[in-house]
XYZ file of C-alpha atoms in Angstrom:
680
model
C -83.757 25.635 24.516
C -80.586 24.308 25.468
C -77.616 24.807 23.335
C -76.892 21.295 22.550
C -73.382 19.706 22.105
C -72.192 18.024 18.488
C -72.768 14.306 18.823
C -69.456 13.874 18.765
C -68.099 15.759 21.683
C -69.302 13.064 24.394
C -68.621 9.766 22.636
C -69.292 8.015 26.185
C -72.014 8.427 27.239
C -73.055 5.491 29.695
C -76.614 5.780 29.481
C -78.949 8.926 27.413
C -81.313 8.413 29.535
C -79.560 8.454 32.671
C -80.864 8.656 35.708
C -80.911 8.657 42.719
C -81.636 6.599 44.867
C -82.335 4.695 48.282
C -79.303 6.371 50.420
C -77.306 9.427 49.105
C -74.154 9.328 47.608
C -71.545 7.382 49.887
C -74.295 7.331 52.608
C -75.593 4.270 54.402
C -79.410 3.448 54.784
C -80.645 3.145 58.017
C -82.232 -0.336 57.523
C -80.173 -3.811 56.269
C -80.051 -3.099 52.317
C -80.465 -6.164 50.300
C -77.594 -5.183 47.555
C -78.541 -8.812 45.578
C -82.221 -9.352 46.544
C -83.677 -12.565 45.624
C -87.192 -10.972 45.874
C -86.030 -9.127 42.671
C -85.207 -12.659 40.889
C -86.832 -15.331 38.822
C -85.517 -18.549 39.833
C -87.931 -20.731 37.123
C -85.458 -19.029 34.912
C -82.251 -20.912 34.503
C -79.284 -18.218 34.552
C -77.555 -20.137 31.484
C -81.028 -19.380 29.181
C -81.379 -15.722 30.269
C -79.221 -14.343 32.530
C -81.198 -11.084 32.869
C -84.226 -12.436 33.476
C -82.743 -14.732 36.186
C -81.383 -12.028 37.840
C -84.100 -9.570 37.222
C -87.468 -11.393 36.282
C -89.050 -10.661 39.317
C -88.702 -7.223 39.758
C -89.447 -6.586 35.983
C -93.158 -8.135 36.236
C -93.176 -5.790 39.266
C -92.624 -2.954 37.897
C -94.235 -1.828 34.918
C -93.492 1.693 33.153
C -95.302 4.949 35.194
C -98.060 6.711 33.663
C -95.791 9.839 32.751
C -92.750 7.768 32.215
C -91.316 6.045 28.909
C -89.541 3.464 30.452
C -88.656 2.752 33.795
C -85.899 0.630 35.354
C -82.284 1.298 37.855
C -81.538 4.324 35.888
C -85.097 5.634 36.186
C -85.657 4.687 39.822
C -82.119 6.890 40.691
C -83.249 9.109 38.298
C -86.750 10.180 39.968
C -85.257 10.365 43.374
C -82.654 12.778 42.311
C -85.533 15.023 40.608
C -86.659 15.200 44.008
C -83.860 16.137 45.896
C -83.707 19.107 43.245
C -87.094 19.940 44.095
C -86.561 19.863 47.901
C -83.197 22.310 46.652
C -84.963 24.403 44.226
C -88.281 25.121 46.481
C -85.871 25.556 49.622
C -84.419 28.148 47.426
C -87.761 29.963 46.637
C -88.150 30.478 49.888
C -84.418 31.698 51.267
C -83.503 33.346 48.274
C -80.432 35.620 49.847
C -77.904 35.269 48.024
C -77.284 35.621 44.104
C -76.787 31.817 43.330
C -80.265 30.931 45.297
C -82.175 34.023 44.391
C -81.827 32.781 40.684
C -82.440 29.700 40.745
C -85.197 30.193 42.830
C -86.808 32.330 41.108
C -86.195 30.935 38.090
C -88.714 27.392 39.517
C -90.911 29.334 40.656
C -91.727 31.745 37.329
C -91.696 27.790 36.184
C -94.515 26.918 38.559
C -96.649 29.858 38.026
C -98.946 28.570 35.693
C -101.508 30.899 36.057
C -99.340 33.746 34.452
C -97.612 31.203 31.623
C -101.190 30.589 31.362
C -102.934 34.394 30.955
C -99.574 35.440 28.551
C -100.861 32.806 25.956
C -98.726 33.433 22.509
C -97.719 36.747 23.177
C -94.446 35.683 24.647
C -93.138 35.000 21.330
C -95.374 37.244 19.152
C -92.762 39.574 18.137
C -90.755 36.780 17.152
C -93.073 35.373 14.523
C -94.003 38.261 13.003
C -90.669 39.478 12.423
C -90.308 36.501 10.288
C -93.704 37.279 8.741
C -92.310 40.535 7.856
C -89.174 38.559 5.914
C -88.822 40.028 1.923
C -86.364 38.559 0.892
C -83.444 35.420 0.716
C -81.036 37.671 2.504
C -83.893 37.937 5.145
C -83.793 34.251 5.457
C -80.622 33.827 6.039
C -80.443 36.703 8.479
C -83.089 34.973 10.442
C -81.458 31.274 10.351
C -78.566 33.533 12.135
C -80.337 36.082 14.654
C -82.949 32.430 15.629
C -79.773 30.460 16.956
C -78.409 33.514 18.671
C -82.050 34.143 20.437
C -82.432 30.350 21.687
C -85.329 29.813 18.955
C -83.569 26.550 17.822
C -80.887 25.856 15.230
C -82.641 25.786 12.041
C -81.170 24.674 8.574
C -78.261 23.131 9.933
C -76.141 23.088 13.179
C -73.067 24.927 13.751
C -70.600 24.760 17.129
C -67.912 26.137 18.040
C -65.329 22.896 19.496
C -62.177 20.993 19.417
C -60.215 20.840 16.173
C -60.328 17.383 16.071
C -57.136 17.176 14.464
C -55.651 20.190 16.366
C -57.739 19.793 20.185
C -55.705 22.789 21.390
C -57.446 24.981 19.454
C -61.343 25.692 19.450
C -63.424 25.738 15.916
C -66.402 26.547 14.188
C -68.244 23.135 12.903
C -70.760 23.204 10.526
C -73.186 20.002 11.159
C -76.667 18.761 8.970
C -80.128 19.620 10.823
C -82.935 21.326 10.352
C -85.018 18.217 10.915
C -87.171 17.595 13.626
C -88.219 14.007 13.952
C -85.963 12.219 16.010
C -84.282 10.237 12.731
C -84.266 10.935 9.011
C -85.873 7.650 8.771
C -89.093 8.443 10.066
C -89.248 11.056 6.521
C -87.569 8.514 4.205
C -89.274 5.127 5.168
C -92.725 3.802 4.750
C -92.962 1.007 7.381
C -96.341 0.934 9.407
C -94.357 2.694 12.657
C -92.997 5.228 9.853
C -95.899 6.281 8.319
C -98.088 7.003 11.768
C -95.407 8.846 12.759
C -95.432 11.208 9.945
C -99.255 11.410 9.914
C -99.459 12.618 13.044
C -96.461 14.887 12.853
C -98.040 16.782 9.808
C -101.397 16.808 12.552
C -99.235 17.913 14.923
C -98.208 20.855 12.902
C -101.241 22.122 11.783
C -102.699 22.020 15.198
C -99.445 24.545 16.121
C -100.018 26.800 13.567
C -103.532 27.069 14.236
C -102.642 27.624 17.888
C -100.479 30.335 16.322
C -103.274 31.877 15.168
C -104.019 30.626 11.765
C -106.257 29.879 10.030
C -107.509 25.603 9.342
C -105.785 26.353 5.296
C -103.483 28.428 6.420
C -102.376 25.723 8.633
C -102.494 23.047 6.506
C -100.325 24.883 3.884
C -97.602 25.866 6.360
C -97.885 21.991 7.505
C -97.052 21.031 4.009
C -94.240 23.171 3.722
C -92.112 21.848 6.438
C -92.404 18.539 6.379
C -91.897 19.610 2.302
C -88.302 21.052 3.341
C -87.465 18.662 6.467
C -87.734 15.717 3.911
C -85.534 17.300 1.473
C -83.171 17.838 4.203
C -83.417 14.279 5.908
C -82.536 13.072 2.379
C -78.950 14.331 1.983
C -78.212 13.827 6.139
C -75.978 10.847 6.929
C -76.696 7.849 8.503
C -76.629 7.194 12.390
C -74.213 5.052 11.431
C -72.164 7.000 8.751
C -72.085 10.105 11.157
C -69.216 7.422 13.540
C -66.841 7.865 11.780
C -64.650 10.844 12.932
C -63.020 11.076 9.168
C -66.276 10.773 7.624
C -67.250 13.854 9.301
C -64.222 15.732 9.561
C -63.749 17.676 6.069
C -62.042 21.270 7.024
C -62.598 24.315 4.381
C -61.152 27.862 4.363
C -64.024 30.069 4.638
C -63.291 32.006 1.419
C -63.854 28.654 -0.037
C -67.009 27.650 1.828
C -68.884 29.536 -1.173
C -67.979 25.803 -3.439
C -70.585 24.830 -1.140
C -73.051 26.870 -1.361
C -73.032 30.162 -3.920
C -75.586 31.890 -2.705
C -74.681 32.182 1.002
C -71.838 35.349 2.265
C -70.542 32.741 4.703
C -68.675 35.888 6.268
C -71.507 38.464 7.312
C -73.583 35.139 8.200
C -70.714 34.041 10.696
C -71.392 37.447 11.710
C -74.503 37.867 12.570
C -74.459 34.474 14.521
C -71.735 36.253 16.408
C -68.760 33.815 15.959
C -65.089 34.946 14.957
C -64.056 32.315 12.873
C -60.175 32.319 11.876
C -59.519 30.605 8.752
C -61.129 27.715 8.823
C -64.254 25.647 9.256
C -65.096 22.297 10.015
C -68.356 20.265 7.706
C -69.444 17.237 9.179
C -71.462 16.419 5.766
C -70.403 18.566 2.365
C -73.494 17.368 0.920
C -76.154 18.787 3.060
C -74.956 21.859 2.888
C -74.957 21.925 -0.629
C -78.637 20.715 -0.308
C -79.669 23.517 1.964
C -78.256 26.326 -0.540
C -80.001 24.768 -3.041
C -83.449 24.130 -1.682
C -82.746 28.118 -0.422
C -83.417 29.309 -3.636
C -85.872 26.257 -4.661
C -88.402 26.799 -2.124
C -90.639 29.547 -2.558
C -90.110 32.695 0.549
C -93.554 31.749 2.075
C -92.320 28.500 2.597
C -89.158 29.178 4.489
C -91.279 31.592 6.535
C -93.619 28.992 7.710
C -90.427 26.421 8.271
C -88.867 29.825 10.456
C -92.553 30.072 12.620
C -91.953 26.336 13.144
C -88.139 27.026 14.692
C -89.694 29.412 17.440
C -92.942 27.423 17.913
C -91.667 24.171 18.837
C -88.628 25.684 20.763
C -91.068 27.400 22.764
C -94.056 25.154 23.269
C -92.801 23.993 26.391
C -92.715 27.031 28.106
C -96.281 28.348 26.838
C -99.251 28.479 28.075
C -101.194 24.956 28.489
C -102.629 24.718 24.488
C -98.955 24.385 23.413
C -97.466 22.352 25.991
C -100.562 19.855 25.992
C -100.284 20.095 21.690
C -96.375 19.192 22.368
C -97.417 16.436 24.652
C -100.384 14.868 22.169
C -97.252 14.309 19.796
C -94.739 12.837 22.317
C -97.637 10.084 22.940
C -97.460 9.178 19.371
C -93.423 8.837 19.343
C -92.909 7.399 22.897
C -96.206 6.196 23.848
C -96.081 8.314 27.395
C -99.467 8.262 29.268
C -99.607 11.442 30.689
C -97.348 14.289 31.324
C -94.176 14.892 33.553
C -95.615 16.423 36.485
C -94.307 20.179 36.170
C -92.427 20.357 39.035
C -90.176 17.797 37.456
C -89.915 19.330 34.094
C -88.557 22.337 35.448
C -86.271 21.160 37.825
C -84.968 19.132 34.438
C -84.813 22.357 32.848
C -82.735 24.420 35.682
C -80.117 21.388 35.954
C -79.809 21.728 32.759
C -79.387 26.117 32.315
C -78.209 26.881 35.649
C -76.686 23.141 36.300
C -73.480 24.538 38.404
C -75.861 26.511 40.335
C -77.835 24.080 41.265
C -75.152 21.572 41.882
C -73.542 23.402 44.199
C -76.156 23.014 46.247
C -76.757 19.365 45.568
C -73.408 18.356 46.073
C -72.927 20.338 49.455
C -76.116 18.326 50.838
C -76.724 15.202 48.969
C -72.681 13.954 48.453
C -70.220 12.762 51.119
C -66.758 14.054 50.067
C -64.880 10.602 50.963
C -67.367 8.823 47.528
C -64.644 11.310 45.202
C -61.518 9.215 47.396
C -62.950 6.110 47.861
C -63.834 6.507 43.869
C -60.172 7.635 42.698
C -59.317 4.885 44.393
C -61.687 2.648 41.793
C -60.470 4.383 39.542
C -56.900 3.738 39.217
C -57.277 -0.089 40.364
C -59.134 -0.488 37.081
C -56.967 1.392 35.009
C -53.856 -0.323 36.625
C -56.102 -3.610 35.311
C -56.529 -2.442 32.360
C -53.123 -2.006 31.742
C -51.991 -5.317 32.287
C -54.213 -6.712 29.888
C -53.056 -4.962 27.266
C -49.860 -6.284 28.069
C -51.493 -9.798 27.740
C -53.253 -8.905 24.116
C -52.420 -11.886 21.895
C -53.595 -10.306 18.824
C -51.667 -6.563 19.414
C -48.102 -6.032 18.448
C -46.080 -4.134 21.067
C -45.605 -1.266 19.090
C -49.516 -0.899 19.092
C -49.345 -1.793 22.955
C -46.781 0.953 23.612
C -49.079 3.962 22.278
C -52.565 2.344 23.740
C -50.591 2.448 27.084
C -49.375 5.795 26.709
C -52.813 6.451 26.260
C -54.494 4.653 29.076
C -51.979 6.402 31.464
C -53.002 10.039 30.021
C -56.368 9.846 30.648
C -58.030 12.866 32.552
C -60.318 11.604 35.615
C -62.850 13.832 36.671
C -64.761 12.928 39.038
C -67.806 14.289 40.984
C -68.122 17.764 40.356
C -65.828 20.360 38.788
C -63.027 22.765 40.442
C -64.383 25.596 39.477
C -68.010 26.593 38.717
C -69.926 28.490 36.161
C -71.176 32.020 37.665
C -73.409 32.777 34.978
C -72.778 36.482 34.510
C -75.216 37.368 32.698
C -78.251 35.543 33.202
C -80.596 37.727 34.366
C -83.980 35.680 36.226
C -87.026 37.178 37.652
C -90.081 35.671 39.179
C -92.439 37.007 36.737
C -91.446 35.775 33.300
C -91.099 32.328 32.551
C -90.200 32.303 28.966
C -87.263 35.725 29.430
C -85.723 33.592 32.098
C -85.260 30.511 29.180
C -84.325 32.308 26.728
C -81.649 34.667 29.208
C -80.055 31.012 30.252
C -79.911 30.265 26.022
C -78.477 33.338 25.217
C -76.059 33.272 27.860
C -74.730 29.453 26.934
C -74.702 30.520 23.052
C -72.313 32.988 23.631
C -70.589 31.008 26.490
C -69.740 29.050 23.123
C -69.079 31.308 20.594
C -67.009 33.296 22.876
C -64.568 30.101 22.950
C -63.338 31.155 19.926
C -59.414 32.640 20.338
C -59.371 31.494 23.543
C -57.179 28.380 25.276
C -59.351 25.152 25.361
C -60.062 25.155 28.419
C -60.086 21.118 29.401
C -61.214 22.127 32.952
C -65.286 21.694 31.620
C -67.349 19.418 32.302
C -70.277 18.147 29.907
C -72.753 17.251 32.795
C -73.829 17.920 35.724
C -72.950 16.996 39.564
C -76.393 15.804 39.726
C -76.573 13.252 36.854
C -76.310 9.762 36.486
C -74.832 8.934 33.963
C -71.051 8.925 32.909
C -69.083 10.147 29.910
C -65.454 9.551 27.743
C -64.163 12.680 25.455
C -61.986 11.578 23.047
C -60.272 15.078 22.156
C -59.805 15.568 25.937
C -59.018 11.800 26.928
C -60.579 12.449 29.652
C -63.763 10.093 31.957
C -65.638 11.653 34.574
C -68.467 10.682 36.870
C -70.847 12.946 38.198
C -71.828 12.221 41.924
C -74.497 11.539 40.909
C -74.301 8.318 39.781
C -71.986 7.542 43.092
C -74.525 5.390 44.538
C -76.542 1.892 44.922
C -77.192 0.200 42.282
C -73.744 1.492 41.192
C -71.892 2.215 44.512
C -72.662 2.125 48.256
C -70.174 2.313 50.743
C -71.755 -0.034 52.670
C -71.965 -3.164 49.797
C -69.673 -5.947 49.375
C -66.659 -5.070 46.780
C -68.518 -7.791 44.269
C -71.916 -5.246 43.980
C -69.436 -2.145 43.685
C -66.872 -3.838 41.011
C -69.771 -5.191 39.426
C -72.234 -2.264 39.215
C -69.867 1.255 39.261
C -66.504 -0.999 38.686
C -68.005 -1.719 35.466
C -68.847 2.098 34.519
C -65.379 2.949 34.812
C -64.076 0.409 32.942
C -66.244 0.753 30.408
C -65.572 4.600 30.182
C -61.855 3.590 29.950
C -63.246 0.983 27.450
C -64.536 3.979 25.311
C -60.999 5.564 24.438
C -60.263 2.116 22.846
C -63.479 1.687 20.991
C -64.147 1.607 17.288
C -63.898 5.464 17.549
C -62.328 6.111 20.707
C -59.252 3.974 19.429
C -58.940 6.460 16.339
C -57.617 9.573 19.215
C -54.348 9.478 20.417
C -53.167 10.030 23.567
C -53.447 13.499 23.496
C -56.544 13.607 22.264
C -55.906 14.160 18.946
C -57.610 12.146 15.407
C -54.800 10.778 13.973
C -53.792 6.718 13.412
C -51.558 4.826 16.249
C -52.467 1.565 15.241
C -50.346 -0.800 12.640
C -52.463 -1.311 9.757
C -52.125 -5.439 10.794
C -53.337 -4.813 14.349
C -56.592 -2.003 12.758
C -57.299 -5.287 10.558
C -57.367 -7.365 13.640
C -59.439 -5.122 15.896
C -62.024 -4.424 13.112
C -62.506 -8.655 12.660
C -63.343 -9.053 16.066
C -65.062 -5.401 16.318
C -67.202 -7.298 13.462
C -68.023 -10.666 15.514
C -69.302 -7.837 18.074
C -71.669 -6.326 15.546
C -73.089 -9.946 14.391
C -73.882 -10.767 18.090
C -75.527 -7.766 18.601
C -77.980 -7.503 15.333
C -79.107 -10.948 16.414
C -80.765 -9.909 18.905
C -84.785 -9.377 18.455
C -86.228 -6.129 20.945
C -89.957 -6.007 19.528
C -91.079 -8.121 17.196
C -89.278 -7.905 14.224
C -87.138 -5.064 15.319
C -83.389 -6.161 16.001
C -79.962 -4.284 17.660
C -78.857 -2.093 14.937
C -75.260 -3.315 15.772
C -73.107 -0.951 13.719
C -75.370 1.348 15.581
C -74.033 0.289 19.262
C -70.956 -0.637 18.432
C -69.100 1.544 20.408
C -70.952 1.317 23.455
C -71.456 -2.730 23.180
C -67.262 -3.070 22.570
C -67.526 -0.784 26.022
C -69.915 -2.813 27.861
C -67.508 -5.808 26.928
C -64.579 -4.579 27.746
C -65.492 -2.666 30.587
C -66.814 -6.026 32.367
C -63.907 -7.811 31.535
C -61.640 -4.858 33.382
C -64.172 -5.022 36.227
C -64.084 -8.584 36.655
C -59.953 -9.092 37.047
C -59.684 -6.030 39.224
C -62.528 -7.553 41.067
C -60.625 -11.005 41.670
C -57.635 -8.699 43.083
C -60.018 -8.036 46.326
C -59.899 -9.577 49.662
C -63.347 -10.871 49.269
C -63.120 -12.688 46.487
C -60.194 -14.253 47.552
C -61.671 -15.508 50.541
C -64.487 -16.900 48.069
C -67.051 -16.203 51.207
C -70.609 -16.833 50.208
C -73.238 -13.685 50.998
C -77.223 -14.872 50.915
C -76.327 -18.047 49.366
C -73.769 -16.665 46.366
C -70.186 -16.586 45.674
C -68.253 -13.404 44.973
C -68.557 -13.833 41.828
C -72.203 -14.712 41.090
C -72.599 -11.648 43.302
C -70.195 -9.689 40.727
C -72.596 -10.527 37.257
C -75.561 -10.053 39.322
C -74.705 -6.843 40.100
C -73.835 -6.063 36.644
C -77.579 -7.507 35.665
C -79.661 -5.562 37.667
C -77.966 -2.090 36.719
C -79.873 -2.774 32.943
C -83.257 -3.864 34.624
C -86.079 -1.952 33.205
C -89.513 -1.987 31.637
C -89.920 0.251 28.276
C -93.092 1.129 25.906
C -92.968 -0.228 22.514
C -93.375 3.199 20.713
C -90.020 4.199 22.789
C -88.472 0.750 22.121
C -88.603 1.196 18.023
C -87.493 4.859 18.721
C -84.621 3.987 20.630
C -83.311 1.486 18.351
C -83.552 3.658 15.325
C -81.558 6.514 17.623
C -80.027 5.143 20.828
C -76.631 4.322 20.301
C -76.738 2.144 23.290
C -78.457 -1.465 23.197
C -81.254 -1.953 25.232
C -81.230 -3.305 28.902
C -81.429 -7.243 28.217
C -78.895 -7.519 25.696
C -76.232 -4.986 27.717
C -76.902 -7.636 30.343
C -76.715 -10.957 28.494
C -74.193 -10.227 25.618
C -71.153 -9.191 27.541
C -70.962 -12.454 29.856
C -71.419 -15.025 26.688
C -67.756 -14.569 25.947
C -66.150 -14.236 29.656
C -65.349 -17.832 30.858
C -66.041 -16.469 34.594
C -69.438 -16.321 33.936
C -69.769 -20.199 32.531
C -67.924 -21.179 35.334
C -69.505 -19.292 38.076
C -73.410 -20.054 37.265
C -72.425 -24.528 35.789
C -73.941 -23.053 31.932
C -73.043 -26.116 29.729
C -73.553 -26.580 25.853
C -77.572 -27.102 25.402
C -78.417 -23.916 27.557
C -79.967 -21.268 25.179
C -76.937 -18.455 26.260
C -74.424 -21.025 25.671
C -71.442 -19.811 22.763
C -68.447 -22.314 22.612
C -65.311 -21.050 23.837
C -63.934 -20.873 20.852
C -66.139 -18.301 19.688
C -66.196 -15.973 22.811
C -64.905 -12.982 21.554
C -61.750 -11.213 23.738
C -60.768 -7.845 22.810
C -59.765 -5.525 25.963
C-alpha cells in the first residue's frame, strides 16, 4: 500500500528489481576473493561470439532460478543476502525494542509474522470498508470513494494523483493527475490477442471471481463483479498511452488551471475532489494524458453504479490481500504464478522485511548503516564519482558531432550534478505513525496514510532536494532529472560492484560503470531534455539535437534486433534511455580506468589483463536466469534490457573490447569499426 512515485520521478534506475553480498559494504572477506572467477566462465565460448556466455556460462548453468524467485542473478544474490541482514535487524528489534525506532520496526515485524492472529481475523479488517462501498447510492458517492480510498491507503482507483515538482518550474510542487486505474502490468495485456495475453486475461478473470468469492459474494455475484472489473479496466487501458509514449516528457506535460479541468470532465467537481483528497491545489494541475481523463469521465456516467461498486471493492481487495489471511495471500500468489512463473511463495519473513524497508525505510536504514556500512566506503565512492565526472567532462570536450554552444551547456549540466552517496543527511522520523504488535493491517495502513499525508503536505512548501528516492539497504542507483542528481544507496557499495580489496579493473567495471550509467542518464533521450537547473527546457541547437537522435536511432535498431524468448525481442524504444546509459557509462568508466596506475602497469591478474578484467567485471554484474513468464512480462514493462543484452550490446561499440579479446571479422559479435555507435 505504499504511495507510488510517478514514472518520471526517477528516470535512471539501474535495475527495477535491484538487489547484497558476501562481504559487507567496504568490508574485506576473510578468504581471498576471486573477483573474476574462472569457474563461473565458459572457456568453450569465444569472447567474440557471445561475451556474456564466455564470462558467465558456467555460473548460468549451475544457478537455476530458486523456487521462490522469478529470476536469479548478481543483483538477486545480493538482494537475498540483504534481506537476511534486514531480518537480523528486525528480529533483534522485536526483542530489544526499547527506543522508539526499534519499537516501531520490531512491533511491525512481529505483527506481520503473527500468522495465527492474521488468520483468525479473516476478512474482518476490511469488512467495514467494503460495506461503505456497498452503501454508495449515487455518482457523488463514487467520486468521494475515489478520493477517500487513496487517502486511507486502499490503492489509487480510476486515476493516479501525485504531488511532485513541476518539471518546468522545479522549485515548486504541483498536483499531477495521471492515467491509471488498471491492475495488470501493462495495457497490452487487455488489448492484445496473442496466446500469452489471452492466457493471462483468462487467469485474471478467474482470479477476480475467486477474490470476490472470498469477500463473501456467491458464485453468480462474483462472476458478475469480475466481468464488471474487466470491462472497466479494459476501457481504461484503451485510453492509456503506451509505455514508449509515456517516455516523452513534453507529451505528458499538460498544464491546466484547476477551473479549466471541467473542460476534460464536465461531470466532476475537481475543487471538491481535491479537497476530499486533502490536496491544496494552488491554481494549476498537470495532467499526463488528458484523453485518459476524458475517458474516465465518460465512463463514470456510462457504467452502471453497481459495476463501479464492484470495481471499488476490487481496489480494496487487491491492495489488502497481501496482508490478510492465507486464503487471500494464496489466491493473490496463484495469479502471480501465471504472470511470472514463480513456483513458491516468497518466505513470510522476507516479505515482511521488504514491506518494512518500503514503509519505514529511514528507521530500518539507520540500523542497517550502523551495522553493515563502513564510512570510508562513502569517501572512496565520492572519489570515484569525481574521477568519472572529470572524465565525462573531457569526453564532452572531444565530441566531434556536437557544437561548442551545446557542449558548454552540457558541461554546465554535468558540473551541476548533486551527488548523494550511501544514506541521507537527515532521517525521516515518521511522526504520527502508530505501530502495535497485534494489528498487522492497521500498521500497514498507518504507514500508508502517513506516506500519503507526507506527499500532499508538500504543497506550498519549498522543494526538499535532500529527500532520497531509495532506502539505504537498496541495491540500486538512480538519476533524478528535476533535481539533476545522482544517488547511490549504501546497499550497492559492495561486490560485485565495489570492494576495497578488489583491483581497479573490477571496481571500475562494476561501480564505475554504474556511476557513469547514472551520469549518462542526464544526457540520454529523456534526461538531455532537462537543463542544469532541473527544468524541462531545450538547451540544444537543432543541428546537435538531430545528430543525437540519429545516433540514438542506431541504438534502438541494435536492441530491437536482440531476441530474448522464442519470437520476443527487446523493445529498443522502451529501453533506449537505459541502453544509452549503459553505453555511455561503460565508455566513461573505461576511460577513467585507463588513468589508474593498475591500468598503466598492465600487469595480469589470474591470467587476465587489466582491460580484460574490466570488461569481465562488467559482464558478471549482468549474469542472471529468469523464468520465461517473467521474461515475457519484463519485455513489455521494464525499461531495462535483459542481462545478456546489457552485457553484450554496449561492448560491440567499444574499440578497447575488440583489442582486449582479439575479436575479429567472422566472430558473431563483430561490428565493423565504422558502424560502431559513439555518443557520449
